[in-house]
């Protein structure tokens, strides 16, 4: 069993839709949870970062962490074609520095 | 305002040759991380370095792979005697300090193809 599970998709939605992306994990020691966005042939860029449980909102993006269920989500409201990319969840334990454990990534396509 | 710079962006090697990948961190960043992305897989941690020190190499294959971050110059990931299974995208990331928060800044990657 992988430490972090993420449905690879692909996921295709119409422009304006609400997108829900999810990851589950098995290591209860994870404290930091991130979502990265990766455009084709580019490096990942940090979208959202959350410490421990709770919600965090940034514009059209909302990240949720439920540590009791070992489940994290990223919601994208009013999705745009420019949101088409691969979304990677990532997690780390307190003292692991930049040693992130990534999910496989979900490929999202937003159709005009 | 340069980001993390990686070169070469694309590298082709024949089996048995050596590959050297270079990474210059963002200005002001002294911590460097290397990740590998195999086809259809997520990013996998390889190594974490500070200037002249290897902090965590738990993700590095035991043989043929080495990394350094000298006092002067870029960080280098070296793969000796490459095999076809080494074909992947290698990403470098940097942070301004030992990031317990996971906020890393990634380069655009070096794509290695082994023939």
mmCIF file of C-alpha atoms in Angstrom:
data_model
loop_
_atom_site.group_PDB
_atom_site.id
_atom_site.type_symbol
_atom_site.label_atom_id
_atom_site.label_comp_id
_atom_site.label_asym_id
_atom_site.label_seq_id
_atom_site.Cartn_x
_atom_site.Cartn_y
_atom_site.Cartn_z
ATOM 1 C CA UNK A 1 0.000 0.000 0.000
ATOM 2 C CA UNK A 2 1.325 3.438 -0.947
ATOM 3 C CA UNK A 3 1.805 5.963 1.823
ATOM 4 C CA UNK A 4 -0.239 8.523 -0.120
ATOM 5 C CA UNK A 5 -3.002 7.521 -2.520
ATOM 6 C CA UNK A 6 -4.347 9.816 -5.208
ATOM 7 C CA UNK A 7 -6.620 8.987 -8.118
ATOM 8 C CA UNK A 8 -4.613 9.764 -11.272
ATOM 9 C CA UNK A 9 -7.710 10.611 -13.310
ATOM 10 C CA UNK A 10 -7.841 12.020 -15.900
ATOM 11 C CA UNK A 11 -10.644 14.295 -14.741
ATOM 12 C CA UNK A 12 -12.486 16.384 -17.319
ATOM 13 C CA UNK A 13 -14.940 19.141 -16.339
ATOM 14 C CA UNK A 14 -16.656 22.037 -18.120
ATOM 15 C CA UNK A 15 -15.526 25.593 -17.507
ATOM 16 C CA UNK A 16 -17.144 27.042 -14.390
ATOM 17 C CA UNK A 17 -17.540 23.702 -12.620
ATOM 18 C CA UNK A 18 -16.469 23.029 -9.047
ATOM 19 C CA UNK A 19 -13.593 20.579 -8.957
ATOM 20 C CA UNK A 20 -12.863 18.286 -6.036
ATOM 21 C CA UNK A 21 -9.466 16.590 -5.777
ATOM 22 C CA UNK A 22 -8.617 14.185 -2.979
ATOM 23 C CA UNK A 23 -5.852 12.201 -1.344
ATOM 24 C CA UNK A 24 -5.786 9.637 1.412
ATOM 25 C CA UNK A 25 -2.771 8.703 3.464
ATOM 26 C CA UNK A 26 -1.720 6.087 5.974
ATOM 27 C CA UNK A 27 0.983 7.783 8.082
ATOM 28 C CA UNK A 28 -0.607 9.519 11.068
ATOM 29 C CA UNK A 29 2.667 11.399 11.686
ATOM 30 C CA UNK A 30 2.092 13.728 8.727
ATOM 31 C CA UNK A 31 1.576 17.273 9.965
ATOM 32 C CA UNK A 32 2.037 19.428 6.856
ATOM 33 C CA UNK A 33 -0.159 19.091 3.796
ATOM 34 C CA UNK A 34 0.345 20.731 0.455
ATOM 35 C CA UNK A 35 -1.108 20.928 -2.996
ATOM 36 C CA UNK A 36 1.180 21.522 -5.934
ATOM 37 C CA UNK A 37 0.157 22.279 -9.502
ATOM 38 C CA UNK A 38 2.264 21.011 -12.374
ATOM 39 C CA UNK A 39 1.762 22.118 -15.948
ATOM 40 C CA UNK A 40 2.942 19.812 -18.703
ATOM 41 C CA UNK A 41 6.761 19.643 -18.961
ATOM 42 C CA UNK A 42 7.155 22.122 -16.083
ATOM 43 C CA UNK A 43 8.141 21.911 -12.436
ATOM 44 C CA UNK A 44 5.560 21.744 -9.634
ATOM 45 C CA UNK A 45 4.497 25.014 -8.039
ATOM 46 C CA UNK A 46 3.042 25.332 -4.566
ATOM 47 C CA UNK A 47 -0.669 26.163 -4.535
ATOM 48 C CA UNK A 48 -1.805 25.624 -0.981
ATOM 49 C CA UNK A 49 -0.147 24.720 2.288
ATOM 50 C CA UNK A 50 -1.932 23.652 5.476
ATOM 51 C CA UNK A 51 -0.647 22.696 8.876
ATOM 52 C CA UNK A 52 -2.571 19.974 10.723
ATOM 53 C CA UNK A 53 -6.349 19.835 10.372
ATOM 54 C CA UNK A 54 -8.708 22.487 9.106
ATOM 55 C CA UNK A 55 -9.562 24.550 6.080
ATOM 56 C CA UNK A 56 -7.651 27.168 4.168
ATOM 57 C CA UNK A 57 -8.996 29.374 1.403
ATOM 58 C CA UNK A 58 -7.093 31.344 -1.224
ATOM 59 C CA UNK A 59 -9.180 32.910 -3.964
ATOM 60 C CA UNK A 60 -10.901 30.145 -5.914
ATOM 61 C CA UNK A 61 -8.992 27.421 -4.061
ATOM 62 C CA UNK A 62 -9.902 25.767 -0.750
ATOM 63 C CA UNK A 63 -7.808 23.113 0.950
ATOM 64 C CA UNK A 64 -9.259 20.851 3.623
ATOM 65 C CA UNK A 65 -7.466 18.452 5.932
ATOM 66 C CA UNK A 66 -9.244 15.813 8.024
ATOM 67 C CA UNK A 67 -6.564 14.087 10.066
ATOM 68 C CA UNK A 68 -9.049 11.808 11.811
ATOM 69 C CA UNK A 69 -9.954 10.300 8.437
ATOM 70 C CA UNK A 70 -6.473 10.741 6.945
ATOM 71 C CA UNK A 71 -8.047 12.551 4.028
ATOM 72 C CA UNK A 72 -7.239 15.834 2.314
ATOM 73 C CA UNK A 73 -9.095 17.716 -0.401
ATOM 74 C CA UNK A 74 -8.589 20.600 -2.772
ATOM 75 C CA UNK A 75 -11.630 22.405 -4.169
ATOM 76 C CA UNK A 76 -11.457 24.686 -7.181
ATOM 77 C CA UNK A 77 -14.434 26.991 -7.706
ATOM 78 C CA UNK A 78 -15.366 28.511 -11.071
ATOM 79 C CA UNK A 79 -12.774 26.368 -12.828
ATOM 80 C CA UNK A 80 -10.998 27.873 -15.826
ATOM 81 C CA UNK A 81 -9.227 26.295 -18.818
ATOM 82 C CA UNK A 82 -6.002 27.700 -17.346
ATOM 83 C CA UNK A 83 -6.532 25.377 -14.363
ATOM 84 C CA UNK A 84 -5.850 22.409 -16.658
ATOM 85 C CA UNK A 85 -2.804 20.756 -15.125
ATOM 86 C CA UNK A 86 -1.758 17.882 -12.891
ATOM 87 C CA UNK A 87 -2.456 18.436 -9.201
ATOM 88 C CA UNK A 88 -0.166 16.737 -6.722
ATOM 89 C CA UNK A 89 -0.871 16.363 -3.044
ATOM 90 C CA UNK A 90 2.176 16.227 -0.785
ATOM 91 C CA UNK A 91 2.763 15.661 2.908
ATOM 92 C CA UNK A 92 5.556 15.811 5.413
ATOM 93 C CA UNK A 93 6.325 14.932 9.000
ATOM 94 C CA UNK A 94 7.437 17.743 11.342
ATOM 95 C CA UNK A 95 11.142 17.113 11.320
ATOM 96 C CA UNK A 96 11.686 15.829 7.816
ATOM 97 C CA UNK A 97 12.724 19.116 6.257
ATOM 98 C CA UNK A 98 11.909 19.098 2.573
ATOM 99 C CA UNK A 99 11.309 15.379 2.409
ATOM 100 C CA UNK A 100 7.815 15.417 0.960
ATOM 101 C CA UNK A 101 5.751 12.362 0.167
ATOM 102 C CA UNK A 102 3.771 13.002 -3.000
ATOM 103 C CA UNK A 103 0.652 11.427 -4.378
ATOM 104 C CA UNK A 104 0.693 10.236 -7.969
ATOM 105 C CA UNK A 105 -1.080 13.368 -9.157
ATOM 106 C CA UNK A 106 -4.518 13.919 -10.728
ATOM 107 C CA UNK A 107 -4.630 15.179 -14.296
ATOM 108 C CA UNK A 108 -7.358 17.819 -14.660
ATOM 109 C CA UNK A 109 -8.747 19.161 -17.917
ATOM 110 C CA UNK A 110 -11.166 22.096 -17.900
ATOM 111 C CA UNK A 111 -13.029 22.379 -21.204
ATOM 112 C CA UNK A 112 -14.147 25.815 -22.479
ATOM 113 C CA UNK B 1 14.282 37.323 -9.887
ATOM 114 C CA UNK B 2 15.582 33.990 -11.093
ATOM 115 C CA UNK B 3 13.945 30.868 -9.782
ATOM 116 C CA UNK B 4 15.575 27.491 -9.368
ATOM 117 C CA UNK B 5 17.717 26.889 -12.439
ATOM 118 C CA UNK B 6 18.362 23.407 -13.727
ATOM 119 C CA UNK B 7 20.500 22.311 -16.629
ATOM 120 C CA UNK B 8 20.553 20.625 -18.937
ATOM 121 C CA UNK B 9 16.802 20.556 -19.538
ATOM 122 C CA UNK B 10 17.167 17.477 -21.693
ATOM 123 C CA UNK B 11 19.964 14.924 -21.648
ATOM 124 C CA UNK B 12 20.387 11.779 -23.724
ATOM 125 C CA UNK B 13 22.851 9.134 -22.669
ATOM 126 C CA UNK B 14 23.655 5.616 -23.800
ATOM 127 C CA UNK B 15 23.694 2.771 -21.312
ATOM 128 C CA UNK B 16 26.906 2.798 -19.289
ATOM 129 C CA UNK B 17 27.596 6.511 -19.683
ATOM 130 C CA UNK B 18 27.525 9.097 -16.920
ATOM 131 C CA UNK B 19 24.886 11.784 -16.435
ATOM 132 C CA UNK B 20 25.479 15.011 -14.532
ATOM 133 C CA UNK B 21 22.570 17.239 -13.647
ATOM 134 C CA UNK B 22 23.082 20.707 -12.218
ATOM 135 C CA UNK B 23 20.913 22.865 -10.002
ATOM 136 C CA UNK B 24 21.314 26.452 -8.861
ATOM 137 C CA UNK B 25 18.900 27.284 -6.013
ATOM 138 C CA UNK B 26 16.931 30.470 -5.744
ATOM 139 C CA UNK B 27 18.865 33.461 -4.492
ATOM 140 C CA UNK B 28 19.090 33.355 -0.718
ATOM 141 C CA UNK B 29 18.236 29.650 -0.528
ATOM 142 C CA UNK B 30 20.845 27.387 1.024
ATOM 143 C CA UNK B 31 18.922 24.102 1.071
ATOM 144 C CA UNK B 32 18.583 21.909 -1.981
ATOM 145 C CA UNK B 33 16.467 18.816 -2.613
ATOM 146 C CA UNK B 34 16.463 16.391 -5.511
ATOM 147 C CA UNK B 35 13.354 14.493 -6.582
ATOM 148 C CA UNK B 36 12.809 11.972 -9.370
ATOM 149 C CA UNK B 37 9.600 11.602 -11.371
ATOM 150 C CA UNK B 38 9.240 8.348 -13.245
ATOM 151 C CA UNK B 39 6.588 7.997 -15.973
ATOM 152 C CA UNK B 40 3.117 7.479 -14.465
ATOM 153 C CA UNK B 41 4.475 7.982 -10.944
ATOM 154 C CA UNK B 42 4.585 10.842 -8.512
ATOM 155 C CA UNK B 43 7.657 12.662 -7.354
ATOM 156 C CA UNK B 44 9.999 10.633 -5.168
ATOM 157 C CA UNK B 45 12.414 12.226 -2.724
ATOM 158 C CA UNK B 46 16.062 11.405 -3.349
ATOM 159 C CA UNK B 47 18.345 13.630 -1.291
ATOM 160 C CA UNK B 48 18.491 16.795 0.821
ATOM 161 C CA UNK B 49 21.677 18.874 0.909
ATOM 162 C CA UNK B 50 23.001 22.007 2.463
ATOM 163 C CA UNK B 51 26.257 23.653 1.432
ATOM 164 C CA UNK B 52 28.979 20.999 1.706
ATOM 165 C CA UNK B 53 26.704 18.631 3.654
ATOM 166 C CA UNK B 54 24.363 15.786 2.813
ATOM 167 C CA UNK B 55 21.529 15.984 5.338
ATOM 168 C CA UNK B 56 19.286 13.128 4.205
ATOM 169 C CA UNK B 57 20.041 10.699 1.400
ATOM 170 C CA UNK B 58 17.461 8.096 2.360
ATOM 171 C CA UNK B 59 15.861 8.194 -1.094
ATOM 172 C CA UNK B 60 19.041 7.723 -3.093
ATOM 173 C CA UNK B 61 19.670 4.375 -4.758
ATOM 174 C CA UNK B 62 22.577 2.652 -3.010
ATOM 175 C CA UNK B 63 24.743 2.431 -6.098
ATOM 176 C CA UNK B 64 25.652 4.666 -9.044
ATOM 177 C CA UNK B 65 23.936 7.795 -7.672
ATOM 178 C CA UNK B 66 25.663 10.600 -5.804
ATOM 179 C CA UNK B 67 24.924 14.231 -5.016
ATOM 180 C CA UNK B 68 26.908 17.202 -3.832
ATOM 181 C CA UNK B 69 26.366 20.865 -3.065
ATOM 182 C CA UNK B 70 29.779 22.515 -2.878
ATOM 183 C CA UNK B 71 30.592 25.760 -1.149
ATOM 184 C CA UNK B 72 30.755 27.461 -4.522
ATOM 185 C CA UNK B 73 28.700 26.535 -7.556
ATOM 186 C CA UNK B 74 25.574 24.533 -8.227
ATOM 187 C CA UNK B 75 24.387 21.308 -6.698
ATOM 188 C CA UNK B 76 25.166 18.286 -8.860
ATOM 189 C CA UNK B 77 23.328 14.986 -9.140
ATOM 190 C CA UNK B 78 25.589 12.395 -10.717
ATOM 191 C CA UNK B 79 24.456 9.086 -12.143
ATOM 192 C CA UNK B 80 27.193 6.684 -13.156
ATOM 193 C CA UNK B 81 26.784 3.828 -15.628
ATOM 194 C CA UNK B 82 23.232 4.792 -16.500
ATOM 195 C CA UNK B 83 20.630 2.133 -17.279
ATOM 196 C CA UNK B 84 17.311 2.454 -19.091
ATOM 197 C CA UNK B 85 15.447 2.501 -15.770
ATOM 198 C CA UNK B 86 17.169 5.794 -14.915
ATOM 199 C CA UNK B 87 15.144 7.531 -17.646
ATOM 200 C CA UNK B 88 13.041 10.059 -15.755
ATOM 201 C CA UNK B 89 12.563 13.711 -14.970
ATOM 202 C CA UNK B 90 14.841 14.900 -12.188
ATOM 203 C CA UNK B 91 13.639 17.933 -10.275
ATOM 204 C CA UNK B 92 15.608 20.139 -7.975
ATOM 205 C CA UNK B 93 13.940 22.254 -5.297
ATOM 206 C CA UNK B 94 15.238 24.781 -2.841
ATOM 207 C CA UNK B 95 14.128 26.445 0.367
ATOM 208 C CA UNK B 96 15.515 29.348 2.384
ATOM 209 C CA UNK B 97 16.032 27.199 5.483
ATOM 210 C CA UNK B 98 15.466 23.652 6.606
ATOM 211 C CA UNK B 99 11.808 23.711 5.732
ATOM 212 C CA UNK B 100 9.749 21.792 8.211
ATOM 213 C CA UNK B 101 6.750 23.124 6.358
ATOM 214 C CA UNK B 102 7.330 21.617 2.952
ATOM 215 C CA UNK B 103 7.337 24.928 1.111
ATOM 216 C CA UNK B 104 9.711 24.108 -1.678
ATOM 217 C CA UNK B 105 10.399 25.953 -4.906
ATOM 218 C CA UNK B 106 10.984 23.623 -7.828
ATOM 219 C CA UNK B 107 12.953 24.040 -11.006
ATOM 220 C CA UNK B 108 11.622 22.966 -14.388
ATOM 221 C CA UNK B 109 13.447 19.676 -14.283
ATOM 222 C CA UNK B 110 16.077 17.804 -16.260
ATOM 223 C CA UNK B 111 14.729 15.053 -18.452
ATOM 224 C CA UNK B 112 17.120 12.151 -18.822
ATOM 225 C CA UNK B 113 16.668 9.636 -21.598
ATOM 226 C CA UNK B 114 18.842 6.527 -21.607
ATOM 227 C CA UNK B 115 19.091 4.750 -24.932
#
